[in-house]
mmCIF file of C-alpha atoms in Angstrom:
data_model
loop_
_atom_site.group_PDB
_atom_site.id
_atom_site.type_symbol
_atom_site.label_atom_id
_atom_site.label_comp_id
_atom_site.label_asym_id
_atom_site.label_seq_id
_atom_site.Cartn_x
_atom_site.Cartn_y
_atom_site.Cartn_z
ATOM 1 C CA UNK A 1 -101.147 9.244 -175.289
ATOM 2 C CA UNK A 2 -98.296 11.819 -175.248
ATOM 3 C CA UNK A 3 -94.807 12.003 -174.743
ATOM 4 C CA UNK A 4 -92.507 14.566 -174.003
ATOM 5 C CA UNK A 5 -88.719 15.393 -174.975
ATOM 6 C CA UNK A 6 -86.742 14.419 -171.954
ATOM 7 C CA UNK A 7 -83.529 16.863 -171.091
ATOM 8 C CA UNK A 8 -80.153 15.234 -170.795
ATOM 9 C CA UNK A 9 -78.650 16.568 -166.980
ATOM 10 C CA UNK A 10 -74.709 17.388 -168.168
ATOM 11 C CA UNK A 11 -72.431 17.121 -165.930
ATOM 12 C CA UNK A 12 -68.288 17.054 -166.837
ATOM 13 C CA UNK A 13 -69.828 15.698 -170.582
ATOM 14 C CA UNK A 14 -71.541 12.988 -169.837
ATOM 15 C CA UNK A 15 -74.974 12.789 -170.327
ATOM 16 C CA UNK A 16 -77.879 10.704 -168.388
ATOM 17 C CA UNK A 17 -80.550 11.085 -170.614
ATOM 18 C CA UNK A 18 -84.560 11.451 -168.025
ATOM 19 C CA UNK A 19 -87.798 10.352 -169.893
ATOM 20 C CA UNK A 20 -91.133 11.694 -169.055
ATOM 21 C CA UNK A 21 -91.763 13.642 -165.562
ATOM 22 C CA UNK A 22 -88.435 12.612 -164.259
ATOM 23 C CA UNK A 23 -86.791 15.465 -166.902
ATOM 24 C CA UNK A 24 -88.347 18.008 -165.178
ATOM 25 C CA UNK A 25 -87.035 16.931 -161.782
ATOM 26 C CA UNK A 26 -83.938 17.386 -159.885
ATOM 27 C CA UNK A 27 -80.965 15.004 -158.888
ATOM 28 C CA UNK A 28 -80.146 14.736 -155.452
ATOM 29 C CA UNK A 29 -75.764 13.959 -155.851
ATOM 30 C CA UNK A 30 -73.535 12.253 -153.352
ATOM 31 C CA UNK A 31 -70.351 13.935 -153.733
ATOM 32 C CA UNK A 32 -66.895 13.126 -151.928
ATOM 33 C CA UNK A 33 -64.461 14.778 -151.214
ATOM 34 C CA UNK A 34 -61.040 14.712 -149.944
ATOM 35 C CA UNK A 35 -60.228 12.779 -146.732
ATOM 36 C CA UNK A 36 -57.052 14.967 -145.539
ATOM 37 C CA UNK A 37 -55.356 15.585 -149.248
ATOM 38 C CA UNK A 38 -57.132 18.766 -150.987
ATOM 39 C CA UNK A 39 -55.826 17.796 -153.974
ATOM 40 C CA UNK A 40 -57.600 14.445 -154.050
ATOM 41 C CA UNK A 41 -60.701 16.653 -154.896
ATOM 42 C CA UNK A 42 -62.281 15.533 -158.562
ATOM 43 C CA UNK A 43 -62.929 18.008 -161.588
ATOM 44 C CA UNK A 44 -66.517 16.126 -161.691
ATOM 45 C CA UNK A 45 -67.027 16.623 -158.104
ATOM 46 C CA UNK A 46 -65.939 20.799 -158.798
ATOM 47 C CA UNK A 47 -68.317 20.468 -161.735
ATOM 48 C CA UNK A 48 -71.027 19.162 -159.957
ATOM 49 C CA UNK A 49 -70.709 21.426 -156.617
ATOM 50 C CA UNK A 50 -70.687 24.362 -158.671
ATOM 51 C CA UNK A 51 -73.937 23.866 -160.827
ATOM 52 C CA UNK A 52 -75.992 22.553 -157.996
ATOM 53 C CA UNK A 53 -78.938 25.117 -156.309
ATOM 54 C CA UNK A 54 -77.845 23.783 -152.720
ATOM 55 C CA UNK A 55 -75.193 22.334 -150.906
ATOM 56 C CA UNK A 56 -76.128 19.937 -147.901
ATOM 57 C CA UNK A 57 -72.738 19.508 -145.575
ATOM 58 C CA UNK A 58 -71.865 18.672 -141.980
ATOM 59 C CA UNK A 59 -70.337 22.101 -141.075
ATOM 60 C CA UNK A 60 -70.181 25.140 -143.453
ATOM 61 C CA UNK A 61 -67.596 26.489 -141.919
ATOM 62 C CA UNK A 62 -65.369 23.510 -143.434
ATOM 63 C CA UNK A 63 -67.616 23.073 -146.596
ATOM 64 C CA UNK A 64 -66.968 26.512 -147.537
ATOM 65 C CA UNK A 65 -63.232 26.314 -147.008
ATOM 66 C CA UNK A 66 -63.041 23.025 -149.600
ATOM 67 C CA UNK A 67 -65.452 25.379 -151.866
ATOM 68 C CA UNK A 68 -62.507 28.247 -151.752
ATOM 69 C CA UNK A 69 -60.049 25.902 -152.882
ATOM 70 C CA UNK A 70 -62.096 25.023 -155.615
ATOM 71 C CA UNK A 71 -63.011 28.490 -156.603
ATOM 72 C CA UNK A 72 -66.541 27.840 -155.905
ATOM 73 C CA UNK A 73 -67.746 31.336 -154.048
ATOM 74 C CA UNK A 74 -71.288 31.968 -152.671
ATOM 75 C CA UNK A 75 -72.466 28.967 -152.957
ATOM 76 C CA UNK A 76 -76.289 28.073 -150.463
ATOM 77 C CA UNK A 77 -75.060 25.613 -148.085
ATOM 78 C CA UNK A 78 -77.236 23.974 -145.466
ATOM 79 C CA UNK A 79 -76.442 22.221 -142.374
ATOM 80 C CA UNK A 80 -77.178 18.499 -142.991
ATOM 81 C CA UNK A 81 -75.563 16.263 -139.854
ATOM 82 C CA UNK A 82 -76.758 13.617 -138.057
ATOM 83 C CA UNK A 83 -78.759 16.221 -135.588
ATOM 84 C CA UNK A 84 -80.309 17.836 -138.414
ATOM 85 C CA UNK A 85 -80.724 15.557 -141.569
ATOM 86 C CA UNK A 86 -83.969 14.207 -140.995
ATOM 87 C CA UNK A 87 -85.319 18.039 -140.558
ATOM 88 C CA UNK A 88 -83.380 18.829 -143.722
ATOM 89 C CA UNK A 89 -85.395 16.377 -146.096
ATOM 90 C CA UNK A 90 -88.447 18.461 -146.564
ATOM 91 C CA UNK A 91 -85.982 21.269 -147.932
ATOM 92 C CA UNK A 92 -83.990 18.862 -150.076
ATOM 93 C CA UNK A 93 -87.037 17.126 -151.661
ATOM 94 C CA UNK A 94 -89.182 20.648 -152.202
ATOM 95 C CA UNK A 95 -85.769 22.175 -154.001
ATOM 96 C CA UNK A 96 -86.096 18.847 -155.933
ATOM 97 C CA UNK A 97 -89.119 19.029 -156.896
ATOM 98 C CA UNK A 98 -88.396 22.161 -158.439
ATOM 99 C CA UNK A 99 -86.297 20.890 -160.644
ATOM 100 C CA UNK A 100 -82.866 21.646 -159.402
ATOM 101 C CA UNK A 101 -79.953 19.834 -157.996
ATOM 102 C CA UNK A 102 -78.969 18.833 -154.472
ATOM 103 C CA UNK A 103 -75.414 18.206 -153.413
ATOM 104 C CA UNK A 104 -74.891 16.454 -150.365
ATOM 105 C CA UNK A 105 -70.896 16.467 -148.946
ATOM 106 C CA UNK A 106 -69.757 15.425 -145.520
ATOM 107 C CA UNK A 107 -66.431 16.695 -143.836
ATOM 108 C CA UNK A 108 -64.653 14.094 -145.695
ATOM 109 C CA UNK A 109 -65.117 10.962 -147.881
ATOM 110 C CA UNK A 110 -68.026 9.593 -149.014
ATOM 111 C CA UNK A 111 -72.060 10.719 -147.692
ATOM 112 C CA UNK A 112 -73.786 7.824 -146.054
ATOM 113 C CA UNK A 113 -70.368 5.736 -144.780
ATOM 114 C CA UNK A 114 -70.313 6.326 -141.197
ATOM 115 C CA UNK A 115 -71.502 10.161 -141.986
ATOM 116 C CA UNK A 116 -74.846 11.837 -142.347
ATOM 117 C CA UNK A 117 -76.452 10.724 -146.341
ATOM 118 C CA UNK A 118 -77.888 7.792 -145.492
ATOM 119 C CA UNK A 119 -81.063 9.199 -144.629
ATOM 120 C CA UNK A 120 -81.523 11.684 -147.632
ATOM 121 C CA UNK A 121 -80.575 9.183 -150.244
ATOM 122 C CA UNK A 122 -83.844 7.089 -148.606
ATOM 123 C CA UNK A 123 -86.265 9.639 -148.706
ATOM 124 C CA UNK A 124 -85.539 11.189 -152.300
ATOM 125 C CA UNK A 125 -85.405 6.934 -153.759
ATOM 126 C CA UNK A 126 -89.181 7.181 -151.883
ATOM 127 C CA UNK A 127 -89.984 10.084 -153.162
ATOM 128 C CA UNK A 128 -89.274 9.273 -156.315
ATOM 129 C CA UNK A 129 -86.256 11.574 -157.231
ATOM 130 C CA UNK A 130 -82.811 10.295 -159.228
ATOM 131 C CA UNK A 131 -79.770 9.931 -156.948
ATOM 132 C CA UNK A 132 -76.361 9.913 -157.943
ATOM 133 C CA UNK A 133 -72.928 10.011 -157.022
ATOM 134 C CA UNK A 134 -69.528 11.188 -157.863
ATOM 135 C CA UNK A 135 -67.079 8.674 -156.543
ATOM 136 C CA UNK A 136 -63.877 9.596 -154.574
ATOM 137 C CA UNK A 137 -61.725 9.314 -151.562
ATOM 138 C CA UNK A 138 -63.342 7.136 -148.816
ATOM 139 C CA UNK A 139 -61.433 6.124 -145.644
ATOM 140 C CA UNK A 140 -62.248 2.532 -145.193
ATOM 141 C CA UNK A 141 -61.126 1.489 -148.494
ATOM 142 C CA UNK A 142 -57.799 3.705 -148.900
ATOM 143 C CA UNK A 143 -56.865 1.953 -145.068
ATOM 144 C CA UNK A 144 -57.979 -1.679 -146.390
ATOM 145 C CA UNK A 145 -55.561 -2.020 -149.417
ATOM 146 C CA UNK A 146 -52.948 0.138 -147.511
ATOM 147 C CA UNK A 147 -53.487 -2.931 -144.677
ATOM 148 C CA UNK A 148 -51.492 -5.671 -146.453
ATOM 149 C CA UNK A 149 -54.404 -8.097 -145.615
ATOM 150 C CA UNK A 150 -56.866 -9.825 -147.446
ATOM 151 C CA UNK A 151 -58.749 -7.648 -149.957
ATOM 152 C CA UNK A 152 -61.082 -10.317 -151.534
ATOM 153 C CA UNK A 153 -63.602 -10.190 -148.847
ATOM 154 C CA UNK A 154 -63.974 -7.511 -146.161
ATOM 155 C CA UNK A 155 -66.562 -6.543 -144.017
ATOM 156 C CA UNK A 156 -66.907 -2.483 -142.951
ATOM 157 C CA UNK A 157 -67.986 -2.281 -138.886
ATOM 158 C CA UNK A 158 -68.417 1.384 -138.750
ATOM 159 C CA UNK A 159 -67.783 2.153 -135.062
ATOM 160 C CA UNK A 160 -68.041 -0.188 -132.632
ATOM 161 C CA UNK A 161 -70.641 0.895 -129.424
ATOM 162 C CA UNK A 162 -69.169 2.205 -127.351
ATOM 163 C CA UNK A 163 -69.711 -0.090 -123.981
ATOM 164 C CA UNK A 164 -72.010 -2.770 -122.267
ATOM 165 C CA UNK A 165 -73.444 -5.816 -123.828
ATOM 166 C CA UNK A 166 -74.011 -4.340 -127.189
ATOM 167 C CA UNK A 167 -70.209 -4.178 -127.554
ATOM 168 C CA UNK A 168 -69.353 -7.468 -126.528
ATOM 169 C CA UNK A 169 -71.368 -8.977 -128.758
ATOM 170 C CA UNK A 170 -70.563 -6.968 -131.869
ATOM 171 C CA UNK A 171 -66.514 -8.056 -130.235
ATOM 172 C CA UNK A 172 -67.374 -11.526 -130.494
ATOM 173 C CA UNK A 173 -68.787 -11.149 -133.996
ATOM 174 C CA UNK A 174 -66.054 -9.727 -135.300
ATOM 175 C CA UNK A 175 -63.765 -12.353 -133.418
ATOM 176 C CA UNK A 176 -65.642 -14.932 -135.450
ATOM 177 C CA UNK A 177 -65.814 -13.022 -138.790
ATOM 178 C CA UNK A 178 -63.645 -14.922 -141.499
ATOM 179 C CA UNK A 179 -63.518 -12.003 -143.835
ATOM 180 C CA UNK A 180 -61.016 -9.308 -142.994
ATOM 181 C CA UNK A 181 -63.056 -6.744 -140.608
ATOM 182 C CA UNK A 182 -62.587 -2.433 -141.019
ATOM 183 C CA UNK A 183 -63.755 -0.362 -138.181
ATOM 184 C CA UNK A 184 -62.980 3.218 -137.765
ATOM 185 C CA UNK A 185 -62.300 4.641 -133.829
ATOM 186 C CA UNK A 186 -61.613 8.331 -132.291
ATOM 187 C CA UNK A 187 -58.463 8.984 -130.741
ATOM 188 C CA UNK A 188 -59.397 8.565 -127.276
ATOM 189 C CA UNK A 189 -60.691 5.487 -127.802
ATOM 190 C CA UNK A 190 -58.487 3.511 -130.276
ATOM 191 C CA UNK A 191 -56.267 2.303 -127.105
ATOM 192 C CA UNK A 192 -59.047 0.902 -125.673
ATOM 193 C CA UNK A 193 -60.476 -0.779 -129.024
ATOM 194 C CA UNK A 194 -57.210 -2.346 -129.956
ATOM 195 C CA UNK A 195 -57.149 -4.106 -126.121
ATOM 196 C CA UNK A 196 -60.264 -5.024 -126.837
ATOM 197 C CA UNK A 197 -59.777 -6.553 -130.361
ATOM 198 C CA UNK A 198 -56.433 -8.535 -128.777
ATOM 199 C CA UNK A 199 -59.011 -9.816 -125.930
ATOM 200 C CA UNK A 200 -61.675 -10.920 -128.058
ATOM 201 C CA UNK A 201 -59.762 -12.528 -131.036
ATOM 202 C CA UNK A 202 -56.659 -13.078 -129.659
ATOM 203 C CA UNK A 203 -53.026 -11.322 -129.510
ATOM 204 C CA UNK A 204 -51.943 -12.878 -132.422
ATOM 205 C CA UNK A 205 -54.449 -11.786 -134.994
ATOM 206 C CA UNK A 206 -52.978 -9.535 -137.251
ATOM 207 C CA UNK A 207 -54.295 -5.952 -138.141
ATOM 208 C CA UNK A 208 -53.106 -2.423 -139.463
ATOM 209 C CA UNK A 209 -54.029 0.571 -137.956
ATOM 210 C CA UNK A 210 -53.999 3.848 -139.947
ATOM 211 C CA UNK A 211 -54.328 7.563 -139.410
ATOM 212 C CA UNK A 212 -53.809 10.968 -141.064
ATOM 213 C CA UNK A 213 -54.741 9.341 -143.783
ATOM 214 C CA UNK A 214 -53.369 11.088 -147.526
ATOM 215 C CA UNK A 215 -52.010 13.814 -145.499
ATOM 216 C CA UNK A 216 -48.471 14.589 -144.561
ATOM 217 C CA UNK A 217 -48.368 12.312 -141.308
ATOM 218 C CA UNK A 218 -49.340 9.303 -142.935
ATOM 219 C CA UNK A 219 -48.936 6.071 -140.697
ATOM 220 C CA UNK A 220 -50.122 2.453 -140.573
ATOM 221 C CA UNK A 221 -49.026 0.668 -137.911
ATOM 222 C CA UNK A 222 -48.878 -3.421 -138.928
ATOM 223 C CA UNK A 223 -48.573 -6.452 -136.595
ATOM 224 C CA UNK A 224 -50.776 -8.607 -134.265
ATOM 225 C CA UNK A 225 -52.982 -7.249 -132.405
ATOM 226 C CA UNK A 226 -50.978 -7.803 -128.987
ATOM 227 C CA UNK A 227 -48.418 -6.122 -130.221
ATOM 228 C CA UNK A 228 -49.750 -2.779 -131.525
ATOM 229 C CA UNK A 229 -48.695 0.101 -129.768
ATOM 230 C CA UNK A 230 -50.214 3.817 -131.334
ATOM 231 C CA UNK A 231 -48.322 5.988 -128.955
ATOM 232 C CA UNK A 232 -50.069 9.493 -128.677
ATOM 233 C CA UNK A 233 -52.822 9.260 -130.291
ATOM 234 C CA UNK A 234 -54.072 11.449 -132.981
ATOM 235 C CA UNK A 235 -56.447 12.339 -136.156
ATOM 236 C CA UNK A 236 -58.946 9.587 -136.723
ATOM 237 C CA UNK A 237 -58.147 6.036 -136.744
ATOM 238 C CA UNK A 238 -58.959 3.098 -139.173
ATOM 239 C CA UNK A 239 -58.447 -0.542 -137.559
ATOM 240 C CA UNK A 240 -58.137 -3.301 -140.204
ATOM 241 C CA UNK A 241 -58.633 -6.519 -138.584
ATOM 242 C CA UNK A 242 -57.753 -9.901 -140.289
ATOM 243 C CA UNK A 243 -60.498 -12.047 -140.378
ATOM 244 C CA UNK A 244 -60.299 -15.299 -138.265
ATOM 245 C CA UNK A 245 -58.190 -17.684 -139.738
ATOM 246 C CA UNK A 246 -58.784 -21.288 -141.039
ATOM 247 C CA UNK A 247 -56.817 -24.128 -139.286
ATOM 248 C CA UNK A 248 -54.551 -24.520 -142.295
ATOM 249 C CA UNK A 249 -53.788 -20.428 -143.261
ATOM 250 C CA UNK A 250 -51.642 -19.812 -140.695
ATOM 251 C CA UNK A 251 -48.151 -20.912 -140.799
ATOM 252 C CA UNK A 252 -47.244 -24.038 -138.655
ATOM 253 C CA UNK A 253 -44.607 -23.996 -136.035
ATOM 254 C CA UNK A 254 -42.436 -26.197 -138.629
ATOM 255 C CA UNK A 255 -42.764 -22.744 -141.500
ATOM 256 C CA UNK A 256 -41.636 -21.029 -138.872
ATOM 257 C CA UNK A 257 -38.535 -22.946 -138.167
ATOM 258 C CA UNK A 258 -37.851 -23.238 -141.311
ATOM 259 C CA UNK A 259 -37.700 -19.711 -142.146
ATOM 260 C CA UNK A 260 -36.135 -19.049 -139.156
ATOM 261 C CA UNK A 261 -33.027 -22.072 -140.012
ATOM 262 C CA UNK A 262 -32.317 -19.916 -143.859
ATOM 263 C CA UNK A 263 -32.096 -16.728 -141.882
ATOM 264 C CA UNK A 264 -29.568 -18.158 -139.516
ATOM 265 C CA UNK A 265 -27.827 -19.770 -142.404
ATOM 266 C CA UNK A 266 -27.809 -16.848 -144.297
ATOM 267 C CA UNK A 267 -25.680 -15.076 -141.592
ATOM 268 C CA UNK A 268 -28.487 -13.787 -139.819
ATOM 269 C CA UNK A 269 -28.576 -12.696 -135.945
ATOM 270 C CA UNK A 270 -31.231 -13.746 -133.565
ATOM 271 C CA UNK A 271 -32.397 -10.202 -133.811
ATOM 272 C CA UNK A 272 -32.588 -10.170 -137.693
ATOM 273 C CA UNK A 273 -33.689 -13.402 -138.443
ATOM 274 C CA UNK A 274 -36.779 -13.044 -135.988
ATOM 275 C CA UNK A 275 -37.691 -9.971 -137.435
ATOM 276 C CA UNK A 276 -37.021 -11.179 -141.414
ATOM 277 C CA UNK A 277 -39.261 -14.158 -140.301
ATOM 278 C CA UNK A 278 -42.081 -12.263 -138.535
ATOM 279 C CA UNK A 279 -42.447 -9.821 -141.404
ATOM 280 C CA UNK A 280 -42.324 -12.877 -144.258
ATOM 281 C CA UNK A 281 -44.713 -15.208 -142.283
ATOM 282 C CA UNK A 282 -47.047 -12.331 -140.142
ATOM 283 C CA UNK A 283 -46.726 -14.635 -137.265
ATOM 284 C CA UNK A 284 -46.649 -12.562 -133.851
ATOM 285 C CA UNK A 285 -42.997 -11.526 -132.919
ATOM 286 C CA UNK A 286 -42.958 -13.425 -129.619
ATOM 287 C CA UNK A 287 -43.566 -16.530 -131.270
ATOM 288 C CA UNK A 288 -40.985 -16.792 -133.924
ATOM 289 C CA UNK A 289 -38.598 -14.805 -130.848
ATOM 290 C CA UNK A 290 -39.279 -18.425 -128.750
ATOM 291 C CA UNK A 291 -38.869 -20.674 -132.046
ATOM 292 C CA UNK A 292 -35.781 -19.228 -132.491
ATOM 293 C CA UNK A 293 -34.544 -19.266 -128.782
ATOM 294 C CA UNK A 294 -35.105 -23.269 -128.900
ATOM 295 C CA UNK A 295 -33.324 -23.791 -132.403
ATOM 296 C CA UNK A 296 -30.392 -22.319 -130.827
ATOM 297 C CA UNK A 297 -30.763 -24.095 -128.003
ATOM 298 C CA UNK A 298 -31.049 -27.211 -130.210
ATOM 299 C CA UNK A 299 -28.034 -26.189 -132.124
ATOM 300 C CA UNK A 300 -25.687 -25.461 -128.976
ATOM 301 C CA UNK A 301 -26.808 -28.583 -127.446
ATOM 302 C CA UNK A 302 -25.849 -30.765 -130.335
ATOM 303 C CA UNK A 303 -22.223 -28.829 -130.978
ATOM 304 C CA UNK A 304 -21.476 -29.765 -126.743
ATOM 305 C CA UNK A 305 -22.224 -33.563 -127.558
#
């Protein structure tokens, strides 16, 4: 029996040390990249891009724009989206077999989340070849702890179909789904998907709704769903649902009250203490707005006898 040396791959310093054939085959690397913010780019992600033999991306034209900002010139880019990715794996797995590198990018955040990867991370594992990644920005989960929701159990939706029975019933799952739910929507359809949501689990669940993510227009609307409004919609849209809630996790009409009676003691207007309360509790505005209406009423009635 022999054995050969195996050849550490270094990338950014670290080593990950390949025995037998495997050292004289390439990696196949899953590298994201910035979701609006350039500067949320990685030195190991620059590192990596700029020693690999090709770069698989959704558009070039983009791709080449975040490789100019890194100083990476002249790099062999390939056209890898979800029209051409299964005709790009006979490429990807012949330049492995080679022995050199594959990058694969998409126009931002991480390959294989809702964006072309998926498929060329299967065939290389078949195949036989190492796959890695370099970690970074990913939409779903910046959106999720931005959310002010539950973060100890999520569930990621991707986008929802877009019509006929298929998207009822992924509605009604997600209606019944205790953990909190992410789903990412276009534009011209968010309007429609939040109406949706409200329908299928109800105006008062609460949920967040991001765009422009890391970029200068930041904004993440917050409130139950009945109550969201996005305006003009623009840039890509993350919907963070909360999941459906137990009989005992919501606040009962008595928390409310009671929030609502310290406000008012406190010095607090109706207009105030609603909102203090709705805020403090996440109980929909209209709800706390009538609790309040009747404690007044209460309180008036009882001063006039």
């Amino acid at each position: 029996m022999t054995s050969s040396r195996s050849t550490p791959t270094t990338y950014d310093g670290e080593a990950t040390q390949l025995t037998g054939h495997e050292s004289a085959l390439g990696t196949l690397w899953l590298v994201s990249t910035p979701i609006g913010n350039l500067g949320d780019l990685t030195p190991r992600a620059i590192e990596v891009l700029s020693k690999v033999d090709l770069i698989c991306c959704e558009d070039t034209r983009r791709t080449g724009k975040l490789l100019h900002h890194a100083g990476l010139a002249n790099r062999r880019m390939a056209v890898s989206n979800d029209h051409t990715e299964m005709h790009r794996v006979d490429q990807v797995l012949a330049t492995l077999g080679d022995g050199h590198d594959v990058a694969v990018v998409t126009d931002a955040g991480t390959p294989g989340i809702s964006d072309p990867g998926e498929r060329l991370v299967r065939a290389a594992v078949e195949a036989g070849y190492r796959v890695s990644a370099v970690p970074g920005p990913s939409a779903d989960v910046v959106a999720l702890v931005l959310s002010g929701l539950s973060t100890a159990r999520y569930v990621f939706e991707g986008f929802l179909p877009r019509r006929g029975r298929e998207r009822a019933e992924r509605l009604a799952e997600i209606a019944a789904e205790r953990r909190t739910i992410v789903l990412y929507e276009a534009p011209h359809r968010v309007a429609g998907t939040i109406a949706d949501l409200s329908a299928a689990c109800g105006p008062d669940r609460l949920t967040a709704v991001a765009r422009e993510l890391t970029k200068v227009f930041e904004e993440v609307i917050r409130g139950p769903l009945g109550e969201i409004d996005v305006g003009e919609p623009r840039g890509e849209y993350v919907v963070v649902v909360e999941g459906r809630p137990t009989p005992d996790s919501r606040p009962s009409d008595d928390d409310v009250r009671s929030a609502l009676a310290d406000e008012f003691a406190s010095g607090a207007s109706t207009r105030d203490g609603v909102a203090a309360v709705t805020r403090q509790l996440g109980v929909a505005k209209r709800t706390v707005y009538a609790l309040a209406l009747a404690l007044q009423h209460e309180a008036d009635r009882k001063e006039t006898t």
